[in-house]
Short mmCIF file of C-alpha atoms and ligand atoms in Angstrom, two decimals:
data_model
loop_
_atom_site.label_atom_id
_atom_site.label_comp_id
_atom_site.label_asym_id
_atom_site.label_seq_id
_atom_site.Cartn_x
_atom_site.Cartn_y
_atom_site.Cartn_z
CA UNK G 191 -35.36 22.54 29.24
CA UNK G 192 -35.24 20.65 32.34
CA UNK G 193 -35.00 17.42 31.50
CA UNK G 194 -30.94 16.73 29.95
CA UNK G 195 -31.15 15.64 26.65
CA UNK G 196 -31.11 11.67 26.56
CA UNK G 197 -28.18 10.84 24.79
CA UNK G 198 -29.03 7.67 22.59
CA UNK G 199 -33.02 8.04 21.20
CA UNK G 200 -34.39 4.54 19.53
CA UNK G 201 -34.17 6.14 16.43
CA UNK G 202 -30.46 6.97 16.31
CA UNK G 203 -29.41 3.50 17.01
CA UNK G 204 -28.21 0.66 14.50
CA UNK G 205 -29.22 -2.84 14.71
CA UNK G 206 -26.02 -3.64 16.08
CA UNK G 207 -26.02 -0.67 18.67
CA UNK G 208 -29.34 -2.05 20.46
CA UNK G 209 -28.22 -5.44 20.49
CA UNK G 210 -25.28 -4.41 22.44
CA UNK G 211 -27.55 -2.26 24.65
CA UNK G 212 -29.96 -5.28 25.01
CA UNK G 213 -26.72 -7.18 25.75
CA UNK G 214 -25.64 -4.51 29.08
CA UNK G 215 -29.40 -5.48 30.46
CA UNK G 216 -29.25 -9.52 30.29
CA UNK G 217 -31.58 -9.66 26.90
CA UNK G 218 -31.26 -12.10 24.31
CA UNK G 219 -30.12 -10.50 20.65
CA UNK G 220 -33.50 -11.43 19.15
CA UNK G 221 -35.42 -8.81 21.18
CA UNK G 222 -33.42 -6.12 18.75
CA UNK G 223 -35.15 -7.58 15.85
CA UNK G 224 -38.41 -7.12 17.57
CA UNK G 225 -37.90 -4.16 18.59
CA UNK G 226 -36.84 -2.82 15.29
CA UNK G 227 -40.01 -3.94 13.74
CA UNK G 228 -42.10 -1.99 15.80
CA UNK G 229 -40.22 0.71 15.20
CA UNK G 230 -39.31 0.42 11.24
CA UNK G 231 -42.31 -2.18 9.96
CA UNK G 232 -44.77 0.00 7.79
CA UNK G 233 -47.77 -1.59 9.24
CA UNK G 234 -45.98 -1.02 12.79
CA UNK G 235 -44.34 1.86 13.38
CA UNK G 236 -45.21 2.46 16.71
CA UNK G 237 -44.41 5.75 18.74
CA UNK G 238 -43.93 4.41 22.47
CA UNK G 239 -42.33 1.76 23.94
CA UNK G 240 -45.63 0.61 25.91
CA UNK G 241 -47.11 -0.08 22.68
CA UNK G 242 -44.60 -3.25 22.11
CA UNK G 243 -46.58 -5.66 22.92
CA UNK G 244 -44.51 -8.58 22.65
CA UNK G 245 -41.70 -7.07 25.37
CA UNK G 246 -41.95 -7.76 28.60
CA UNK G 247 -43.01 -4.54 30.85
CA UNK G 248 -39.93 -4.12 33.26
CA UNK G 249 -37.94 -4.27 29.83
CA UNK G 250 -40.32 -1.55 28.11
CA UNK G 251 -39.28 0.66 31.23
CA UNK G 252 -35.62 0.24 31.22
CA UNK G 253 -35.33 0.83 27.97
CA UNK G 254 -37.53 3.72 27.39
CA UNK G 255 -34.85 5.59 29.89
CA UNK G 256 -32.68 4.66 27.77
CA UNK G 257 -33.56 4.82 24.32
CA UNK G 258 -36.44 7.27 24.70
CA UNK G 259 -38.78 7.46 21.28
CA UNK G 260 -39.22 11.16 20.87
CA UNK G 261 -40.35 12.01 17.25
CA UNK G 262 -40.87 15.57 16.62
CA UNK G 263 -44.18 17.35 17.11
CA UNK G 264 -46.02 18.43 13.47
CA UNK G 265 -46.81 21.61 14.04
CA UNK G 266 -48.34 22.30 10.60
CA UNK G 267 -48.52 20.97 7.26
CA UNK G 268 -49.16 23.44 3.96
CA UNK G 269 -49.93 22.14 1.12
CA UNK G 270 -52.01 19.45 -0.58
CA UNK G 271 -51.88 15.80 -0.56
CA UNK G 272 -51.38 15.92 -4.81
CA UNK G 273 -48.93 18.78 -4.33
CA UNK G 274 -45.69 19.71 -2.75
CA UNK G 275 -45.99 19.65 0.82
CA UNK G 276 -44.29 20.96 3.42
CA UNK G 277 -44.13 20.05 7.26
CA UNK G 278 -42.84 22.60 9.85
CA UNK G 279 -41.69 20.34 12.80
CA UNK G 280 -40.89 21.21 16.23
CA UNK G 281 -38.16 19.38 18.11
CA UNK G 282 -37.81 18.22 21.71
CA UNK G 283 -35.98 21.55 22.56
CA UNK G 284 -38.64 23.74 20.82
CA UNK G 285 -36.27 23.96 17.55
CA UNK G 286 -38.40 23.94 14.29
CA UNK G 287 -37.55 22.64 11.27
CA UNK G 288 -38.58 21.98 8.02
CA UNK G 289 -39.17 18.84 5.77
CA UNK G 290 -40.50 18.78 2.40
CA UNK G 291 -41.95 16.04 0.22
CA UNK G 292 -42.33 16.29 -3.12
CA UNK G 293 -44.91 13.83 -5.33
CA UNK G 294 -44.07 12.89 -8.75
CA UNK G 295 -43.98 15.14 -11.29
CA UNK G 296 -44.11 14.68 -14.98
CA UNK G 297 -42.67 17.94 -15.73
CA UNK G 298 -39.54 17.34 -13.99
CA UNK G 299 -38.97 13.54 -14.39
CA UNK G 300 -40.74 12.81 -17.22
CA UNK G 301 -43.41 10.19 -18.09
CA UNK G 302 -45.79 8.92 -15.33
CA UNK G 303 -43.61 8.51 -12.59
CA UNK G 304 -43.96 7.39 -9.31
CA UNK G 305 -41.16 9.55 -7.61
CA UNK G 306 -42.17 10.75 -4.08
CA UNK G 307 -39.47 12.48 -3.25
CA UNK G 308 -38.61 13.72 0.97
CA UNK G 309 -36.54 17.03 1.06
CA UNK G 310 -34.76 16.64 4.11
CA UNK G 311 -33.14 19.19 6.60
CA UNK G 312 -29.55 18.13 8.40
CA UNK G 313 -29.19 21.31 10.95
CA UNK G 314 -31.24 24.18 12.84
CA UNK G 315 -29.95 27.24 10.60
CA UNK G 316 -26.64 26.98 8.62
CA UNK G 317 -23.11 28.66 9.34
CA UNK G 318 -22.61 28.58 5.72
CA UNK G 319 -23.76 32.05 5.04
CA UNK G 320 -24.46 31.40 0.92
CA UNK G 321 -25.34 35.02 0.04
CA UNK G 322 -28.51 33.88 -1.31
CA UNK G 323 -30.03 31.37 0.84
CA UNK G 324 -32.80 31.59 3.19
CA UNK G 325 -31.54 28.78 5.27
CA UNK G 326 -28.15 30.48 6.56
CA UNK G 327 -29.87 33.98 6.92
CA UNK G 328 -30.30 33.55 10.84
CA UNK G 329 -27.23 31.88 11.42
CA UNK G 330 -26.29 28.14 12.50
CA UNK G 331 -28.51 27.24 15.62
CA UNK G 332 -27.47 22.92 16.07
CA UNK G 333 -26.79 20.12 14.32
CA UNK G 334 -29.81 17.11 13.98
CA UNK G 335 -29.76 14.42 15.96
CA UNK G 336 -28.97 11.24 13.60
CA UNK G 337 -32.87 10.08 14.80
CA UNK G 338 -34.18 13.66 14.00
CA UNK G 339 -33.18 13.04 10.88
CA UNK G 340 -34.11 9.27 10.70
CA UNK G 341 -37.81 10.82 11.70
CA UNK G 342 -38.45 13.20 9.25
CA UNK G 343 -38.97 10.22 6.64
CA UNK G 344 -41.51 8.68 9.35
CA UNK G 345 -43.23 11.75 9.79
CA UNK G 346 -43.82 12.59 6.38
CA UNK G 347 -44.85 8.47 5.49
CA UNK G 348 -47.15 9.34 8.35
CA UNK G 349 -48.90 12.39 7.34
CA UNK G 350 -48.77 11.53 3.71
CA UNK G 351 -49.97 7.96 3.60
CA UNK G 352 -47.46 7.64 1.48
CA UNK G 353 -44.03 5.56 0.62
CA UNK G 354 -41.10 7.65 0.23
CA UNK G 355 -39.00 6.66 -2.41
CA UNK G 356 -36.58 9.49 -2.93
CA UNK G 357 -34.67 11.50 -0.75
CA UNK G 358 -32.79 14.53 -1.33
CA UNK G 359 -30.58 16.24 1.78
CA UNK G 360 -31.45 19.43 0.45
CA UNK G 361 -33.51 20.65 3.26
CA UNK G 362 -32.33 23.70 5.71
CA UNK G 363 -28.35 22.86 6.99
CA UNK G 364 -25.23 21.84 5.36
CA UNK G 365 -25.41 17.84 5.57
CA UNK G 366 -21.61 17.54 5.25
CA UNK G 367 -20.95 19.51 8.32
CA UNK G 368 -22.94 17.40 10.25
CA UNK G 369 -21.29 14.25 9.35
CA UNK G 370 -21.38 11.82 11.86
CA UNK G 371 -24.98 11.99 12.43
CA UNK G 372 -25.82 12.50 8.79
CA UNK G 373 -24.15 9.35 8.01
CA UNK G 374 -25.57 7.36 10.67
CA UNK G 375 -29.50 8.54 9.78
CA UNK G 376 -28.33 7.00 6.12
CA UNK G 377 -27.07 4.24 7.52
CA UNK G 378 -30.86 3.86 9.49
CA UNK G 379 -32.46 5.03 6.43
CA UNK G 380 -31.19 2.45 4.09
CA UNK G 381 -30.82 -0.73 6.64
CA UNK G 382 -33.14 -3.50 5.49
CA UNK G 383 -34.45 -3.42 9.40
CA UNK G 384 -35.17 0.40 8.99
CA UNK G 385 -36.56 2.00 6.54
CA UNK G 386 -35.31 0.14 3.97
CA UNK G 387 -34.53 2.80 0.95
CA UNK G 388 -31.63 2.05 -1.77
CA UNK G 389 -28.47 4.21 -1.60
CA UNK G 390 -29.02 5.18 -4.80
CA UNK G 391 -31.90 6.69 -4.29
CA UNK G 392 -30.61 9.30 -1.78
CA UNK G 393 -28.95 12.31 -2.93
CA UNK G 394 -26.51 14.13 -0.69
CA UNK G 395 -26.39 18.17 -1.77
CA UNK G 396 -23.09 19.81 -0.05
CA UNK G 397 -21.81 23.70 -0.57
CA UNK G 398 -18.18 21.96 -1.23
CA UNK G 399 -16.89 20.75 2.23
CA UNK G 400 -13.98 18.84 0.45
CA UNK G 401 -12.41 16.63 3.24
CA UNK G 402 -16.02 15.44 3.85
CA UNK G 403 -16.73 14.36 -0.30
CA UNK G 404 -13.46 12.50 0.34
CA UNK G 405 -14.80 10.79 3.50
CA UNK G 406 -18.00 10.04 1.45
CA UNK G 407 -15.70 8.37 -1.30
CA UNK G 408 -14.21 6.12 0.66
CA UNK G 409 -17.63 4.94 2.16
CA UNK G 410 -19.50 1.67 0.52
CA UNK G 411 -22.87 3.18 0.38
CA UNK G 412 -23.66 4.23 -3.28
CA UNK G 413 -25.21 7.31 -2.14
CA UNK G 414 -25.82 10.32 -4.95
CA UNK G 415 -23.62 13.70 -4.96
CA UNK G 416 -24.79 16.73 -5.69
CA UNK G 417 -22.54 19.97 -5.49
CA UNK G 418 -24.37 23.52 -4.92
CA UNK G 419 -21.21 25.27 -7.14
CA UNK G 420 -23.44 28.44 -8.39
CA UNK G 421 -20.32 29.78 -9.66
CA UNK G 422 -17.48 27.86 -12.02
CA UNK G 423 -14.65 30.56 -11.40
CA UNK G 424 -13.40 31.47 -8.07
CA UNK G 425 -14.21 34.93 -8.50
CA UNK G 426 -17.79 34.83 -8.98
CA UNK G 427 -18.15 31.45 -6.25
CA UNK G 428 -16.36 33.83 -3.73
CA UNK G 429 -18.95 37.02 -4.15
CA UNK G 430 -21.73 34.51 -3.42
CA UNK G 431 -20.74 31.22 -1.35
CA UNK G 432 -17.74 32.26 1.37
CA UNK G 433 -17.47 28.33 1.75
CA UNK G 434 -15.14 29.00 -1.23
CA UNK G 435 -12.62 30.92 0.37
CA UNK G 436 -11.70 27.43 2.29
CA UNK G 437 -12.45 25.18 -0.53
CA UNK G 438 -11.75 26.87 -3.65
CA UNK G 439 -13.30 25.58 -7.10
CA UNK G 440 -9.99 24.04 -8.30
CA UNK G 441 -10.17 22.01 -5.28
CA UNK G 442 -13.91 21.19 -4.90
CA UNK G 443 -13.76 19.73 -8.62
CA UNK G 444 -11.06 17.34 -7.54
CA UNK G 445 -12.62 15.75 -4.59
CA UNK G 446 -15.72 15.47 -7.17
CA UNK G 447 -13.22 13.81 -9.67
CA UNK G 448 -12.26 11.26 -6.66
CA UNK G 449 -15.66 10.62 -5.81
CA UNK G 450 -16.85 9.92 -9.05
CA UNK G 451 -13.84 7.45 -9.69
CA UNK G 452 -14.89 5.94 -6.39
CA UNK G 453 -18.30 5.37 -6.43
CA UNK G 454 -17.75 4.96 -10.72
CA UNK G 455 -20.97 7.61 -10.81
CA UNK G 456 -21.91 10.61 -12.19
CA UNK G 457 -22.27 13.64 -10.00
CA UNK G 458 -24.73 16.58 -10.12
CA UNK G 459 -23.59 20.49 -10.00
CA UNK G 460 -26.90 22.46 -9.05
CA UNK G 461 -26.18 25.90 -10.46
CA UNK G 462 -28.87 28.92 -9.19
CA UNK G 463 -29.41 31.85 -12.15
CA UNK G 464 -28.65 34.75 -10.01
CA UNK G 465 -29.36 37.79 -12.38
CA UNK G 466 -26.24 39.76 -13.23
CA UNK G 467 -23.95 37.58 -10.75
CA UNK G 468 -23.41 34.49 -12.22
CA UNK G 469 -25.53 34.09 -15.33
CA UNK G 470 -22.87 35.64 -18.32
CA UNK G 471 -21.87 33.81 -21.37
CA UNK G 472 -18.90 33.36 -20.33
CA UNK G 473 -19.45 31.58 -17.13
CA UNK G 474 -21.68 29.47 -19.16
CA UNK G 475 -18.64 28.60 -20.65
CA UNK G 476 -16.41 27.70 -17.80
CA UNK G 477 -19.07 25.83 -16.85
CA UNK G 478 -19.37 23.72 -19.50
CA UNK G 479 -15.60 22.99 -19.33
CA UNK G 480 -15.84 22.17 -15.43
CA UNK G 481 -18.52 19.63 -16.29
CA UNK G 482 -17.04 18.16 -19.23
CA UNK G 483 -13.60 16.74 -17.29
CA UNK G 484 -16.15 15.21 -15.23
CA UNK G 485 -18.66 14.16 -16.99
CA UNK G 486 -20.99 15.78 -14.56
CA UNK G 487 -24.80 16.83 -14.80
CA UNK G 488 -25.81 20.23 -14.41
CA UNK G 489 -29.28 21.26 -12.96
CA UNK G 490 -29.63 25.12 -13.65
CA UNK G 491 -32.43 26.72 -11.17
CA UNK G 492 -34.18 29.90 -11.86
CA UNK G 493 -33.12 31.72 -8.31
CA UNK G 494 -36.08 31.29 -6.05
CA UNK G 495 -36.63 35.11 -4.34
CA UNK G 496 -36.20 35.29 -0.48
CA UNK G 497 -37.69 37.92 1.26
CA UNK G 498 -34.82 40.31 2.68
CA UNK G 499 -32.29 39.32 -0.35
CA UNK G 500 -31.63 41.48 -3.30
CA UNK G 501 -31.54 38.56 -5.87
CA UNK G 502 -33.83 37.87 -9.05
CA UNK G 503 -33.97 35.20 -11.68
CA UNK G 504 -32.41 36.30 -14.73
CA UNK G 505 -35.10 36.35 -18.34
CA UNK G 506 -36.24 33.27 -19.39
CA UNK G 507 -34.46 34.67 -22.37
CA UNK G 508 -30.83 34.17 -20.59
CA UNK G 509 -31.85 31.39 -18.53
CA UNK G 510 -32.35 29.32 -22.43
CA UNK G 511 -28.99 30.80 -23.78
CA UNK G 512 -27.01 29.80 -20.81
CA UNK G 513 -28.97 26.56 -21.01
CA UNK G 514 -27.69 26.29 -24.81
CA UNK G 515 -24.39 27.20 -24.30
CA UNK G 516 -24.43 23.99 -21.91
CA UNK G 517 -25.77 22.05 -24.45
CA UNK G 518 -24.03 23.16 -27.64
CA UNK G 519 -20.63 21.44 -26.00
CA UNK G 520 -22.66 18.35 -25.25
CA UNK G 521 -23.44 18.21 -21.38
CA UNK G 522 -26.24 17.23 -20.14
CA UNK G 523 -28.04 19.87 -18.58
CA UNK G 524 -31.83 20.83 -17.52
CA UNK G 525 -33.52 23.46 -15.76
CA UNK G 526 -35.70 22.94 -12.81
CA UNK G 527 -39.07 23.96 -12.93
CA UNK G 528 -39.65 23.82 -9.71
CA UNK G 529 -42.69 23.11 -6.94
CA UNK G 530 -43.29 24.59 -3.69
CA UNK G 531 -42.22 28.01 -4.49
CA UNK G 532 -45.73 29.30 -3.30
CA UNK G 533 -45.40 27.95 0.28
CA UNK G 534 -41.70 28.56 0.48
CA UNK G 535 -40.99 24.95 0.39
CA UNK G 536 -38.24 25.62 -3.05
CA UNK G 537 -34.66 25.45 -2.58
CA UNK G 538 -33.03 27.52 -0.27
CA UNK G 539 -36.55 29.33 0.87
CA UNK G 540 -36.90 26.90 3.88
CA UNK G 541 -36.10 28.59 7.24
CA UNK G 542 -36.48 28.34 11.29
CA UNK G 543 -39.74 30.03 11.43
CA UNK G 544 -43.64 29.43 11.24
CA UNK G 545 -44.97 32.10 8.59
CA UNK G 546 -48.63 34.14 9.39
CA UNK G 547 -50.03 31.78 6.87
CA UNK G 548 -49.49 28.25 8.17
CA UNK G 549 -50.19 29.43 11.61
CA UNK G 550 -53.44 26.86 11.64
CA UNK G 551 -52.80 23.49 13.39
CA UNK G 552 -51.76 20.59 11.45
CA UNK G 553 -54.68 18.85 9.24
CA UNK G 554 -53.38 14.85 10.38
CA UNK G 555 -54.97 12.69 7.87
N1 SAH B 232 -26.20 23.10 2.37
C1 SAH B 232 -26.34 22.19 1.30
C2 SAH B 232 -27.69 21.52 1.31
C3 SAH B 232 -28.85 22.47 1.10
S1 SAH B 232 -29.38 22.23 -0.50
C4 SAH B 232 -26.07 22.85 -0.01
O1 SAH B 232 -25.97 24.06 -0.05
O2 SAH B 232 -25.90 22.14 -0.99
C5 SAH B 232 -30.31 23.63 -0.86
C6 SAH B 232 -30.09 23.96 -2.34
O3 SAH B 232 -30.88 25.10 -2.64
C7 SAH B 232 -28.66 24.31 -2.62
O4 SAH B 232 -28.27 23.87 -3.88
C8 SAH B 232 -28.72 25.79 -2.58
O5 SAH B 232 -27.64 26.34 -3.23
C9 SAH B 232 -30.04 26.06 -3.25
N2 SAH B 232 -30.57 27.38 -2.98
C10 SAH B 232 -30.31 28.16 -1.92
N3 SAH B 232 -30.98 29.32 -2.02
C11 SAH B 232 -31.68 29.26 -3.18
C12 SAH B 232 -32.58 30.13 -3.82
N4 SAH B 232 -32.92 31.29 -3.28
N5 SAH B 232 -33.11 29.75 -5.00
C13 SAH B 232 -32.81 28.54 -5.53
N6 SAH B 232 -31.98 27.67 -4.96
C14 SAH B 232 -31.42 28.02 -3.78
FE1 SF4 B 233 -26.19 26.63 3.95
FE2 SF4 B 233 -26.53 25.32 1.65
FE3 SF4 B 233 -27.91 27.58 2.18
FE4 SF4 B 233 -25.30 27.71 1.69
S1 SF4 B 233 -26.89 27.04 0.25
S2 SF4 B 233 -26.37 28.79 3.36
S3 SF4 B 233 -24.55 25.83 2.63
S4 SF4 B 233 -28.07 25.64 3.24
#
């Protein structure tokens, strides 16, 4: 690219940030608040700095050098409206990433429900190299941007008509090893003078970067942890997630214990079904014992297949015994039946590229 990179984009800064930017240019504090609205506001939301009407012109300028608005380009949505939906997005440097919003489902959450749930991506790539996921396959390219990640819930709100109320960090990149700017896009996401969404209803998935759940501990926000741990013993973990070499299970399931002390909550371990790897009785079991100390959740998933990878889903046969074996020592425990396996919007399918099939320009509503 030609242009550098602008180093502080509208949407990466707090409340407090622009007033101290507005502060460096001779502005009154208040103009933060306006600005915010236009930026946040549902019925606002605007996507240039010309378009704030009540700022004064020479202001607009200055600060669109410095705080440029640059929201990603939609470069195609798959999908349907009443369906899982998935936007490809391209980024200032040409990047593309993926975001994926889920609508309410009755299957999964039971009773009418009004869940609209955003799938969010924290990297380009992932240097995580999980044996089974789509998202690490070509390697780590970048981290997000805090605002790339702050405009992935405006860009699906946009296309979807739609209120998010649920997000996952689930999307393509390891969340936890992007920290600083993770934190801050929560930090946007849940502000009353940005998007406004509770804590409690954002979930946080992480491959077991242990200093990083401690960090999270000690942090105020009541944010939700889920643990990708596909594998209670450290010999079947190792075959399939290399993160555990650093981090081993032992480890992981005490930074989990300190986090759930913290934040006095209980955590999620999302377990895949990978057919002859991890799916025995006796990991079952181990399992189950893991879960019980901390009176965690577990969310088995039927492995979704990725093209290139040798994995299946086990039977539905072992999928309900491993499911019972769960049960029978009393933890709570579901399988995910889950959407967006047909567009390769499911967990762990989403990766950096635009497949033959979406290759039609995005339908904007
Ligand atoms: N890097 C973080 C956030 C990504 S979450 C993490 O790993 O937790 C993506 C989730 O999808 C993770 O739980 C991941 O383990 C899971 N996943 C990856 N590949 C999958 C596949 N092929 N089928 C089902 N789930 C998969
Ligand atoms: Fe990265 Fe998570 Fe995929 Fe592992 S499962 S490669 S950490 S995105």
């Amino acid at each position: 690219m030609s242009n550098p990179i602008p180093e502080m984009p509208l949407h990466s800064l707090t409340m407090e940030e622009l007033e101290e930017s507005l502060r460096s240019l001779g502005q009154p504090s208040y103009r933060a608040k306006q600005i915010m609205e236009w930026a946040y506001q549902r019925e606002k939301r605007v996507e240039s700095w010309e378009a704030m009407k009540n700022l004064p012109v020479t202001l607009r300028s200055s600060l669109a050098d410095l705080h440029p608005i640059r929201l990603p380009e939609v470069v195609t949505v798959s999908g349907s409206k009443d369906t899982t939906q998935k936007l490809l997005l391209r980024l200032h440097d040409g990047e593309l990433i993926e975001t994926v919003l889920i609508p309410a489902s009755p299957a999964l959450y039971g009773e009418e429900s009004d869940r609209r749930t955003l799938c969010v991506s924290s990297q380009v790539g992932c240097a995580y190299g999980c044996k089974f996921c789509a998202s690490g396959l070509d390697g780590w390219k970048r981290h997000l941007s805090s605002d790339e990640i702050v405009s992935q819930v405006l860009l699906a709100e946009k296309i979807s008509g739609e209120r998010i109320n649920n997000l996952v960090f689930m999307g393509m990149g390891e969340p936890m090893a992007n920290y600083k700017n993770w934190l801050q896009a929560v930090s946007i996401l849940n502000a009353p003078w940005g998007v406004g969404l509770g804590a409690r209803k954002m979930t946080v998935s992480t491959s077991g970067l242990v200093p990083r759940i401690r960090d999270l501990a000690d942090q105020p926000l009541q944010i939700r942890l889920a643990i990708s741990l596909h594998g209670a013993s450290d010999e079947v973990r190792s075959q399939i997630m290399p993160v555990n070499q650093k981090y081993p299970v032992g480890e992981l399931m005490e930074a989990c214990d300190y986090y759930g002390e913290r934040k006095k909550q209980m955590i999620t371990f999302e377990y895949i079904l990978i057919e002859g790897v991890n799916d025995a009785p006796s990991e079952a079991r181990l399992l189950a014992e893991r879960a019980r100390g901390l009176r965690a959740k577990i969310n088995l998933i039927p492995y979704n297949t990725v093209e290139g990878l040798p994995w299946k889903r086990p039977s539905e046969a072992v999928q309900e015994e491993f499911l019972s074996i769960l049960r029978d020592r009393g933890i709570a425990a579901t399988i995910r039946r889950e959407k967006g396996h047909d567009i390769d919007a499911a967990c762990g399918q989403l990766r950096r590229r635009v497949s033959a099939e979406l290759e039609s320009p995005a339908s904007l509503r």
